[in-house]
XYZ file of C-alpha atoms in Angstrom:
578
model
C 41.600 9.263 -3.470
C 42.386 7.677 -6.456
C 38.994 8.775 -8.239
C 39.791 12.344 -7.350
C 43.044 11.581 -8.953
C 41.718 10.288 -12.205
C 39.455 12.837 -12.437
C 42.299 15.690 -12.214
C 43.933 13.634 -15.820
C 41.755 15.516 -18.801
C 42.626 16.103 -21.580
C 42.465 20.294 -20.430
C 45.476 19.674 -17.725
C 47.457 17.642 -19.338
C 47.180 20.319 -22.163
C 48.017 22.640 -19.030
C 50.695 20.941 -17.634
C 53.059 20.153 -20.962
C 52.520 23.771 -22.162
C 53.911 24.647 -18.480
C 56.728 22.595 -19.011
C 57.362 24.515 -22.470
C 56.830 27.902 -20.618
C 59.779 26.591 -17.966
C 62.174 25.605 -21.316
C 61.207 28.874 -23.090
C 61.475 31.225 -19.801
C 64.685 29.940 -18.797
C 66.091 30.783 -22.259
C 64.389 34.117 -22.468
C 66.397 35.213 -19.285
C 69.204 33.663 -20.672
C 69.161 36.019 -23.696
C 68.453 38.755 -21.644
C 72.036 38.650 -19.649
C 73.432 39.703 -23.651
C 72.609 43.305 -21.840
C 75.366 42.574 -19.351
C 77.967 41.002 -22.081
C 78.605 38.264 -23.991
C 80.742 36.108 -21.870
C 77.594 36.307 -19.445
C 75.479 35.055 -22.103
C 77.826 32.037 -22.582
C 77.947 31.471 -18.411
C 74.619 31.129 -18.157
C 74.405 28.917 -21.327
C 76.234 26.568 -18.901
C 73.599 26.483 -16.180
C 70.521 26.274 -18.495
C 72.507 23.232 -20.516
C 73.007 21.525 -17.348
C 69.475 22.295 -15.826
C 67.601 20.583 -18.695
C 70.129 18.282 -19.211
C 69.116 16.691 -15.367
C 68.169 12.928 -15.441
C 64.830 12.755 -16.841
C 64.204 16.292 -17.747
C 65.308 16.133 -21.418
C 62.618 12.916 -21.274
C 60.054 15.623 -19.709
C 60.801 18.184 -22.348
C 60.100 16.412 -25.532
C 57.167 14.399 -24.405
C 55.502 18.130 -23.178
C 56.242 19.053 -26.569
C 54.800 16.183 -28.721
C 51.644 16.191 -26.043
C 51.403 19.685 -26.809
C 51.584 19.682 -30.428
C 49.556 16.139 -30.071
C 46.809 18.012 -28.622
C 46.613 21.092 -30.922
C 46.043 18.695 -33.936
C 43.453 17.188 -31.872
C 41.922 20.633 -30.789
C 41.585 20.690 -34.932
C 39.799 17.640 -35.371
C 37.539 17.800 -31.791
C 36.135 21.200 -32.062
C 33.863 22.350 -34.257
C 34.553 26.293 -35.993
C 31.966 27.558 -33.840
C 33.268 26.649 -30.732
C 36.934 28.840 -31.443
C 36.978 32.703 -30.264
C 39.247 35.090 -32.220
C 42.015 34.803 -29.021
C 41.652 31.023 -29.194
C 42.344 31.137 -33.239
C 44.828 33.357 -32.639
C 46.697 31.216 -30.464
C 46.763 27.589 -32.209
C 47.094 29.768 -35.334
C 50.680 31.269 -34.043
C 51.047 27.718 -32.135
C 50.561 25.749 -35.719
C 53.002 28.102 -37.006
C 55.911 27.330 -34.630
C 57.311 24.070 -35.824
C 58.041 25.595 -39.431
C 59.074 28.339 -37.414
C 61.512 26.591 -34.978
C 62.522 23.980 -36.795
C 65.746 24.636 -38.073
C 67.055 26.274 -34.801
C 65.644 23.298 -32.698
C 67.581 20.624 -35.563
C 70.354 22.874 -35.041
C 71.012 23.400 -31.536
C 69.370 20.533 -29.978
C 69.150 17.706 -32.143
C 73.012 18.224 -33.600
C 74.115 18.050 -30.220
C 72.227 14.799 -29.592
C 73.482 13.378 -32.597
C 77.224 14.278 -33.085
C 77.868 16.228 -29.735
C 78.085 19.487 -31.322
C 76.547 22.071 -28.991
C 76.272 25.836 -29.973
C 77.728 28.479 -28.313
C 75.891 32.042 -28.168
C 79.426 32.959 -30.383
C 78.254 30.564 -33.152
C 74.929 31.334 -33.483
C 75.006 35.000 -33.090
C 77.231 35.132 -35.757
C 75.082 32.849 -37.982
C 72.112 35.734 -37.078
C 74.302 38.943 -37.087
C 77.204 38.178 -40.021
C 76.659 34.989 -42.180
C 72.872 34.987 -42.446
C 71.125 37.787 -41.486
C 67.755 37.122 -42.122
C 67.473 33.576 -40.680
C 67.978 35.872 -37.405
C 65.121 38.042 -38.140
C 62.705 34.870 -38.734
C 64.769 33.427 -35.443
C 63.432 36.467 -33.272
C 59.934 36.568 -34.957
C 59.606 33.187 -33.931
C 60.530 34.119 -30.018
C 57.965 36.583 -29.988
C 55.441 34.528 -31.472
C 56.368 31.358 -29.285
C 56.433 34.149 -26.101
C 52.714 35.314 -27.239
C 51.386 31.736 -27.397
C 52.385 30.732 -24.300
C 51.210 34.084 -22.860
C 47.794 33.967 -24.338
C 47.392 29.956 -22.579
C 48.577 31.495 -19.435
C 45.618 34.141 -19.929
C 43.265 31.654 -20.286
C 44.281 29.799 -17.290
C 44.569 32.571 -14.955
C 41.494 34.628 -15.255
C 39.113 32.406 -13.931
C 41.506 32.463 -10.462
C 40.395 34.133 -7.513
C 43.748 36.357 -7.018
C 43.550 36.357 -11.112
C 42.849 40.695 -10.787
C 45.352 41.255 -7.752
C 48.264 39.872 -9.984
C 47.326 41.056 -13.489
C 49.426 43.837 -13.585
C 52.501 42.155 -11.826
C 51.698 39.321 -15.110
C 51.006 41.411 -17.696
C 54.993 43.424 -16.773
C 56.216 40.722 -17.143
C 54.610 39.228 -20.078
C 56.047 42.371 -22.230
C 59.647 42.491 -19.968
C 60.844 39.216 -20.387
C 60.528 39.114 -24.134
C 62.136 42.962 -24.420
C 65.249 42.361 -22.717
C 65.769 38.931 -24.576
C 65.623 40.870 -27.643
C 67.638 43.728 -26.532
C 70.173 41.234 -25.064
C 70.477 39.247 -28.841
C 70.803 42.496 -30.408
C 73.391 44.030 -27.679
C 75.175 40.143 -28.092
C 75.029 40.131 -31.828
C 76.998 43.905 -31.707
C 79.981 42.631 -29.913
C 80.085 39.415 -32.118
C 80.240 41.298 -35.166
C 82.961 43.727 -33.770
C 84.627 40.456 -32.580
C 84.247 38.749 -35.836
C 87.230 40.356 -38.109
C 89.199 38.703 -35.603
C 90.604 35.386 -36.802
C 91.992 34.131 -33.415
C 88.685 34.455 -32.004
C 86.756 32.898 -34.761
C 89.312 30.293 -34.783
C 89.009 29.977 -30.591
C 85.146 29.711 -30.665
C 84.563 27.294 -33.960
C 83.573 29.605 -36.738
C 84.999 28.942 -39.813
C 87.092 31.377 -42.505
C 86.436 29.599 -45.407
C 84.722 26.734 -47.237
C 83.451 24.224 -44.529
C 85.459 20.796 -44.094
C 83.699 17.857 -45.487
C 82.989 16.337 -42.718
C 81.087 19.340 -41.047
C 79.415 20.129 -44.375
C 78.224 16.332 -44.310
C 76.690 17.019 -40.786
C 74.670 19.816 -41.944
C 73.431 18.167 -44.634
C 71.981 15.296 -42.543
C 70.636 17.842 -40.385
C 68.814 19.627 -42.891
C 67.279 16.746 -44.078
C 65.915 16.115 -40.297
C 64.938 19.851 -40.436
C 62.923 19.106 -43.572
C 61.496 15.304 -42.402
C 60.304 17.723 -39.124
C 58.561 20.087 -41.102
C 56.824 17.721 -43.766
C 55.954 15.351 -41.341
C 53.948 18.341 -39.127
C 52.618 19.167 -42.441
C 51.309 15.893 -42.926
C 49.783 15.509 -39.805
C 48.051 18.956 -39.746
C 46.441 18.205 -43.346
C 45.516 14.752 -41.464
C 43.366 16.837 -38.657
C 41.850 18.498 -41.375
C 40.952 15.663 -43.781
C 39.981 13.980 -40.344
C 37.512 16.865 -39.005
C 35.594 16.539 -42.336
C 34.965 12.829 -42.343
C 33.601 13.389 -38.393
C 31.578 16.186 -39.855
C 30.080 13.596 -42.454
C 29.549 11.317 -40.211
C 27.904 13.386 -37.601
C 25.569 14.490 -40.146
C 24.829 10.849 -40.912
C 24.007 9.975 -37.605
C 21.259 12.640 -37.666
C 20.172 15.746 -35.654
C 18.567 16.852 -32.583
C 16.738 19.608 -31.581
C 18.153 21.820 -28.520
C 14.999 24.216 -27.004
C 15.765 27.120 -25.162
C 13.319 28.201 -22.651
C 12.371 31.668 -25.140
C 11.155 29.005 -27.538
C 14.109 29.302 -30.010
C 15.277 26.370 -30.806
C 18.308 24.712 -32.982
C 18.925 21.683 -34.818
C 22.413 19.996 -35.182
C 24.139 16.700 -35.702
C 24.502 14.411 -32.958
C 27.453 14.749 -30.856
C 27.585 18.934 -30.866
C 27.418 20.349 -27.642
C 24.407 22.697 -26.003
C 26.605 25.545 -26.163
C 27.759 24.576 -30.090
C 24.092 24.605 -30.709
C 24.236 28.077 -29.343
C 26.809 29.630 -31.573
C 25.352 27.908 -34.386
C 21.556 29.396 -33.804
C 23.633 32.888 -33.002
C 22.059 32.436 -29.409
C 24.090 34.219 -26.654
C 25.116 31.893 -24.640
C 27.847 32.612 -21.573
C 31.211 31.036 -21.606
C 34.299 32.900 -20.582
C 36.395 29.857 -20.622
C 35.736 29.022 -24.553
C 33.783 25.952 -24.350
C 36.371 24.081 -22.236
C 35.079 23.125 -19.258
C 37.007 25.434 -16.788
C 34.300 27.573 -15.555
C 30.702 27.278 -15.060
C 28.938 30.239 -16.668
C 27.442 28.122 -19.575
C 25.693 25.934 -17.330
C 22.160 25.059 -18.073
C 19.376 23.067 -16.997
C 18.085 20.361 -18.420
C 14.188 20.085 -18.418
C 11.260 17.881 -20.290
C 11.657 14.225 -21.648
C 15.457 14.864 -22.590
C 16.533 15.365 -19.084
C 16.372 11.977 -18.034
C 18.394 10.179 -21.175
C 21.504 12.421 -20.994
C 24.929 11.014 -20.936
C 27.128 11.220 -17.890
C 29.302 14.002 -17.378
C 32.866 13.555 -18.375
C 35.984 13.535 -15.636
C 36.145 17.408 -16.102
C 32.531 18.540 -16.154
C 31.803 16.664 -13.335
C 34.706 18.178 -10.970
C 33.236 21.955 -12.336
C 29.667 20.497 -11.012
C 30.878 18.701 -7.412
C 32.781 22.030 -6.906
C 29.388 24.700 -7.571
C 27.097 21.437 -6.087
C 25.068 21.453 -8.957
C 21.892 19.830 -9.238
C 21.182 17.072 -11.097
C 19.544 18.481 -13.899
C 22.552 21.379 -13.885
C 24.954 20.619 -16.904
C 27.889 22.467 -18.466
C 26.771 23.337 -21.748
C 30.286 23.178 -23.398
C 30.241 19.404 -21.986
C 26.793 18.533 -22.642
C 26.296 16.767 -25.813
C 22.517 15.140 -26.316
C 21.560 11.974 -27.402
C 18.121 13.036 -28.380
C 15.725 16.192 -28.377
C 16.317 18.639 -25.180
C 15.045 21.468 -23.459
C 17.588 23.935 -21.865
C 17.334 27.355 -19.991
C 20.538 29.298 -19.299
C 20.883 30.195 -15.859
C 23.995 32.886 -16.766
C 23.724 36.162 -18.306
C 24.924 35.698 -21.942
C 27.833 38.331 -21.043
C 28.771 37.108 -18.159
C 32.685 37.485 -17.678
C 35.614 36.194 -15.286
C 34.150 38.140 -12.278
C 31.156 35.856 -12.517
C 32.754 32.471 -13.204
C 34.660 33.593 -10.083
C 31.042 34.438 -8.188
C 29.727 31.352 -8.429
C 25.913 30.339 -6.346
C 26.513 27.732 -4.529
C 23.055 25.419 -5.040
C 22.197 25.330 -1.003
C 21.622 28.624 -1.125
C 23.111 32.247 -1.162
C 21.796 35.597 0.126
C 21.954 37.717 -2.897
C 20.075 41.205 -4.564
C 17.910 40.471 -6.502
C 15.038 42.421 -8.820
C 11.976 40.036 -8.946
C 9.498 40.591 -11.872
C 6.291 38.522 -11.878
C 4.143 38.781 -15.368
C 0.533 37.127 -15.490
C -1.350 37.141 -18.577
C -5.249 38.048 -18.464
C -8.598 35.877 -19.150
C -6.335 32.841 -20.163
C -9.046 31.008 -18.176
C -12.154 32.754 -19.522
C -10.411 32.201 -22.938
C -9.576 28.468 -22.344
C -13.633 27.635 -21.680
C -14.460 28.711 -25.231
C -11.608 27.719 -26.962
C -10.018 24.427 -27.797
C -7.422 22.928 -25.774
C -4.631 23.223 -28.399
C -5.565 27.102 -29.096
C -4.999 28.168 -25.396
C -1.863 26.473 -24.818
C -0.796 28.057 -28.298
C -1.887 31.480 -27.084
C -0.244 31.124 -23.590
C 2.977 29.930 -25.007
C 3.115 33.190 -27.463
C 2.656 35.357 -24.199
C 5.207 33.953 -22.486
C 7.796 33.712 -25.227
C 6.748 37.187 -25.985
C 7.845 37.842 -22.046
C 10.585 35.566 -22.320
C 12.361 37.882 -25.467
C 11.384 41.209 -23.465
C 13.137 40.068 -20.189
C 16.025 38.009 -22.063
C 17.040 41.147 -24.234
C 17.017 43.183 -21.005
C 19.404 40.854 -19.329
C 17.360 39.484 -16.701
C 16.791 35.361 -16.482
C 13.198 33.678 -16.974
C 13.760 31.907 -13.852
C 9.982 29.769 -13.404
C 6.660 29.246 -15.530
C 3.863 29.284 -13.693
C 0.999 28.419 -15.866
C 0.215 31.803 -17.834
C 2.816 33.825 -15.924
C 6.303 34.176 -15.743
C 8.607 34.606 -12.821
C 11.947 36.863 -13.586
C 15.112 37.052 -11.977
C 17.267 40.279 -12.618
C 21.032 40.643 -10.446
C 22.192 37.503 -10.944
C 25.780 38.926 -12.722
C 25.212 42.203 -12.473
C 25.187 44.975 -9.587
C 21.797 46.084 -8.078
C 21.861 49.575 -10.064
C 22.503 47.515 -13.185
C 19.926 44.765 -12.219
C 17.267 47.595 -11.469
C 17.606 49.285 -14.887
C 17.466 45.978 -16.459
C 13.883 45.184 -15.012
C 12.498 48.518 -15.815
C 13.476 47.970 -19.229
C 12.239 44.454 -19.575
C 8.837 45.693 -18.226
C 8.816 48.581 -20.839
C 10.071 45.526 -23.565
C 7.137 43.363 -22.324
C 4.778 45.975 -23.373
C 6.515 46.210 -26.618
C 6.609 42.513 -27.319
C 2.838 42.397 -25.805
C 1.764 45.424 -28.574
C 3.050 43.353 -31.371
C 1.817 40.370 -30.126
C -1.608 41.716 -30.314
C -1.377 43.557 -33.932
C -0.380 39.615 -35.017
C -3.395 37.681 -33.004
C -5.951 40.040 -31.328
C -8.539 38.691 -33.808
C -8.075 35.384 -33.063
C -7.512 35.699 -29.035
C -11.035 37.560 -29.062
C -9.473 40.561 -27.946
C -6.372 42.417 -26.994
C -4.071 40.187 -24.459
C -3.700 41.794 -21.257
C -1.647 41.409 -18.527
C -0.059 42.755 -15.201
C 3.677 43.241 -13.808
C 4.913 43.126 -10.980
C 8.541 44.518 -9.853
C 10.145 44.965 -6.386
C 13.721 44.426 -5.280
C 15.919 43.698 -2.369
C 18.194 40.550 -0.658
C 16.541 37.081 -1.397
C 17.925 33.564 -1.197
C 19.080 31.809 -4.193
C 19.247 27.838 -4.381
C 17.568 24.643 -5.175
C 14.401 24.187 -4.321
C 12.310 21.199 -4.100
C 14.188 18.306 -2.076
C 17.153 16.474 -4.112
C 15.840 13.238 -3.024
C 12.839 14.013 -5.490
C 15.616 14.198 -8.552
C 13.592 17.663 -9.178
C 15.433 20.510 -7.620
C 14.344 24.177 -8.640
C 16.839 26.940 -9.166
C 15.336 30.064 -7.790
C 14.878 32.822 -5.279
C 12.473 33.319 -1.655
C 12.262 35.675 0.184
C 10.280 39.646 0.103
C 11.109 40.839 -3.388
C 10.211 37.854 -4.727
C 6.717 37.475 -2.347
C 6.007 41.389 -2.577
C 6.385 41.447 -6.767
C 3.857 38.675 -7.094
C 1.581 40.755 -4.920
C 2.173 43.767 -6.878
C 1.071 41.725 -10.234
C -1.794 41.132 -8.722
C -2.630 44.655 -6.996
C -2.212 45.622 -10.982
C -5.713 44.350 -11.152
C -7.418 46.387 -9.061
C -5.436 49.928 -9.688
C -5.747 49.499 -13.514
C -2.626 49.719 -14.363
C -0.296 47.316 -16.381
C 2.268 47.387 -13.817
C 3.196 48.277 -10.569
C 6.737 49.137 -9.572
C 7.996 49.286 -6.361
C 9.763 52.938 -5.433
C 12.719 51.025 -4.374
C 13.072 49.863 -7.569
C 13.210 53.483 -9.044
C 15.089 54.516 -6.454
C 18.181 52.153 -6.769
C 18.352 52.582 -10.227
C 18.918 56.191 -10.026
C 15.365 56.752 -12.518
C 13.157 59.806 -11.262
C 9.622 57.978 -11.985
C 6.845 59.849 -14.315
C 4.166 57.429 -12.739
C 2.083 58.377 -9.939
C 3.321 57.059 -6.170
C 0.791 55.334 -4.179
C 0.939 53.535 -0.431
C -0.235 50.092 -0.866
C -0.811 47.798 1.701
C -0.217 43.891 0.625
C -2.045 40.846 1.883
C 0.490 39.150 4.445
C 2.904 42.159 5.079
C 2.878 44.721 7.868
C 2.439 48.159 6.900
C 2.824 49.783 3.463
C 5.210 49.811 0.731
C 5.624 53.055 -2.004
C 4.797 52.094 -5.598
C 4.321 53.773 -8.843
C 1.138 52.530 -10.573
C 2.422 52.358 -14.377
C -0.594 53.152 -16.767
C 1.000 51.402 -19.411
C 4.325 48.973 -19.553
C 6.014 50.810 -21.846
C 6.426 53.901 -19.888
C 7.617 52.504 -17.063
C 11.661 53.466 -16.947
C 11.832 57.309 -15.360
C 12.046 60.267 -16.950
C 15.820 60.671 -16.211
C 18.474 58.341 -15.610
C 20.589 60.812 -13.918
C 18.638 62.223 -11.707
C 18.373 61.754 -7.963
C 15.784 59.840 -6.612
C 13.989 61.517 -3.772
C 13.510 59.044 -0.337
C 10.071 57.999 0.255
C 9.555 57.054 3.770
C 7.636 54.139 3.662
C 6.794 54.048 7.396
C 4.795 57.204 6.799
């Protein structure tokens, strides 16, 4: 119980649970502001119960540790994360949360650390006539600096929330009152600030709620000059430390760079070097590889995951509290890591097993590793004569040639959105559906197989000479519900991601059929026909080794041509029983 417990305190919730604290404080205000619409005397009245709410035993205590945590934690975001690891929303956000201690600092001084330090508590009267009659435009920077405060914490909450199941069902019920709250706090200062300034020629009432006439007494003009030196040590001080991140992040980045690089491999053969201690999916951004991650690199979601093969695999370090509750909750192999999280000692080898676009609705999918039934497009690709080739050739120069092919294949069916899912000596096996629907998934393997005959056509022009001919190969494509999971036994420390079942059985038997029709590929009519593609190829009955009866395919001549003539048109039904 404990362990579970320890392993809920990261760094991410307790990030989460101070700025939740703030969002109470700031809320509670907000609505507070907002009763200006019903008058001003309300204002005041519920001043009362939102000074005695936070003033509770222990909740003042509660308040300003969330808010040194949380401030804490931004200058650490600074230093921890590398530039590559921020998205715009994410810069956005610690840019306006940076910005809110300059911001806030003489209203916080003012109304909360005066009253702390002399008793002196402000009344709605007091300061609405500060922001309304004696200084107008510290009002304006006062209400910037609510909506700026209110966007930070609503671009967190964002964060947070979309990776939730219910996340879509309550959007809109959010997102109302994400742009609510803040309007009728505003429109309740303004409506406030109109009766104090119709209220303020009176001197009875500016005498009844403490606003001076004239020059300030000494003694209250002493108190605000102590304060504004607080105001000022605040400010400084956060200037100081922010300029300490900074200076901070470049002496890790020297040091990084002195502790020298490592290579990160991605299963298309691209591969990245950086300084020890980045992250798989840093490496990513920094080769401009798309890589999946709809949380931002934080370890809330899984779609970056990857997994780990070659020597690498076995000399990784140990997943930290919050990558390994992701992992025990998607019961993740052990060579399945969180890319964000994963940060190599030495060289590695990594396949994606995400589509670089993935989004909430697949972090929110997630396949569970014993096994899900899913759609699924399966494309086998098998290169030609690698044997032949290998018996006059050196060792060396037929590994070099097969691992062209398949990075060739890997670029075609990575471009198209599909997943290179196994090698299996000169061929390829490819998975297509895995975040996307089955028309989607469909198209996406029909244009893989057309970008596999691209890749294959350039491929030749570069090393036909030397591979003694033109490299040929076959395809394979058929489609329908498979199971996805581990294969392979997790008592062997070996477990395969992949798919069984008859798209994946009947595709490899298509590759092969590809042989004896001629053709470059063969493409099942189911294929064509979920995808919504009227085919140009001709149809043919095939019967398969191992399957009962016969299955419609379209015998593609030549890879390239093997998406239909029209993507809008509607596919005919081929009874296959006939």
């Amino acid at each position: 119980m404990w362990g579970a417990v320890r392993r809920r305190i990261t760094v991410r919730n307790v990030r989460l649970a101070s700025g939740l604290v703030l969002l109470a404080y700031v809320t509670s205000h907000f609505l507070n502001h907002a009763l200006g619409n019903l008058s001003l005397a309300a204002m005041e009245a519920g001043l009362d119960w939102v000074a005695w709410f936070w003033g509770l035993p222990g909740l003042g205590t509660l308040l300003y540790g969330a808010l040194a945590i949380h401030a804490g934690l931004a200058l650490w975001s600074i230093y921890a994360r590398p530039r590559h690891s921020w998205t715009t929303l994410e810069v956005l956000q610690l840019g306006i949360g940076l910005s809110l201690p300059f911001l806030l600092a003489g209203h916080v001084v003012t109304a909360r650390l005066g009253y702390e330090l002399y008793g002196d508590g402000k009344t709605y009267s007091q300061l609405l006539h500060l922001y309304f009659v004696a200084a107008p435009s510290t009002g304006l920077r006062q209400g910037a600096s609510l909506l700026l405060a209110w966007t930070h914490a609503a671009i967190g909450l964002f964060f947070w929330l979309r990776l939730k199941p219910g996340f879509p069902a309550i959007a809109p019920v959010l997102l109302c009152a994400a742009v609510l709250v803040p309007l009728l706090a505003l429109l309740g200062i303004v409506q406030g600030g109109r009766e104090v300034v119709a209220l303020a020629a009176d001197e009875g009432w500016r005498a009844a709620n403490g606003i001076p006439s004239g020059p300030l007494p000494d003694e209250a003009a002493a108190r605000i000059e102590v304060l504004e030196r607080w105001q000022d040590a605040i400010a400084y001080g956060f200037l100081a430390a922010l300029a300490g991140a900074f200076a901070a992040r470049g002496l890790r980045h020297v040091a990084q760079r002195r502790r020298g690089l490592v290579r990160v491999t991605y299963a298309d053969g691209r591969a990245v070097e950086v300084p020890r201690g980045t992250s798989v999916l840093e490496a990513s951004r920094i080769g401009r590889i798309p890589h999946a991650s709809v949380c931002g690199g934080r370890g809330r979601c899984s779609t970056c995951r990857v997994r780990v093969f070659g020597a690498g695999a076995t000399e990784l370090p140990p997943p930290s509290p919050a990558e390994a509750g992701v992992l025990e909750r998607i019961e993740a192999g052990p060579q399945v890591r969180l890319a964000c999280q994963l940060r190599p000692g030495r060289d590695v080898q990594v396949a994606p097993l995400i589509a670089p676009w993935a989004g909430p609705l697949e972090a929110r999918r997630i396949v569970s590793a014993f096994g899900e039934e899913r759609f699924v497009v399966a494309m086998f690709v098998d290169m030609r004569g690698s044997t032949r080739f290998a018996e006059t050739h050196l060792p060396f120069d037929t590994v070099f040639l097969i691992n062209r092919f398949l990075d060739a294949v890997s670029r075609a069916v990575l471009a198209a959105g599909g997943v290179p899912n196994q090698f299996l000596g000169d061929g390829l096996l490819a998975l297509f559906g895995l975040a996307t629907d089955p028309r989607s998934a469909a198209r996406e393997a029909l244009a893989a197989a057309a970008g596999v005959g691209r890749e294959i056509a350039t491929l030749n022009g570069l090393m036909a000479a030397d591979a003694g001919g033109p490299i040929r190969f076959g395809i394979g494509v058929h489609c329908g519900t498979a199971i996805l999971g581990e294969i392979g036994g997790r008592a062997s420390g070996r477990p395969v991601f992949t798919a069984i079942g008859d798209p994946v059985n009947v595709a490899a038997r298509l590759q092969s059929a590809t042989k004896r029709l001629g053709v470059e590929a063969a493409i099942s009519e189911a294929v064509y026909r979920t995808a919504g593609y009227r085919p140009d190829a001709e149809l043919r009955e095939l019967q398969l080794d191992g399957r009962e009866g016969t299955i419609a395919v379209r015998a593609v001549a030549r890879a390239v041509d093997a998406p239909g003539a029209s993507d809008q048109a509607e596919i005919r039904r081929v009874d296959e029983s006939a």
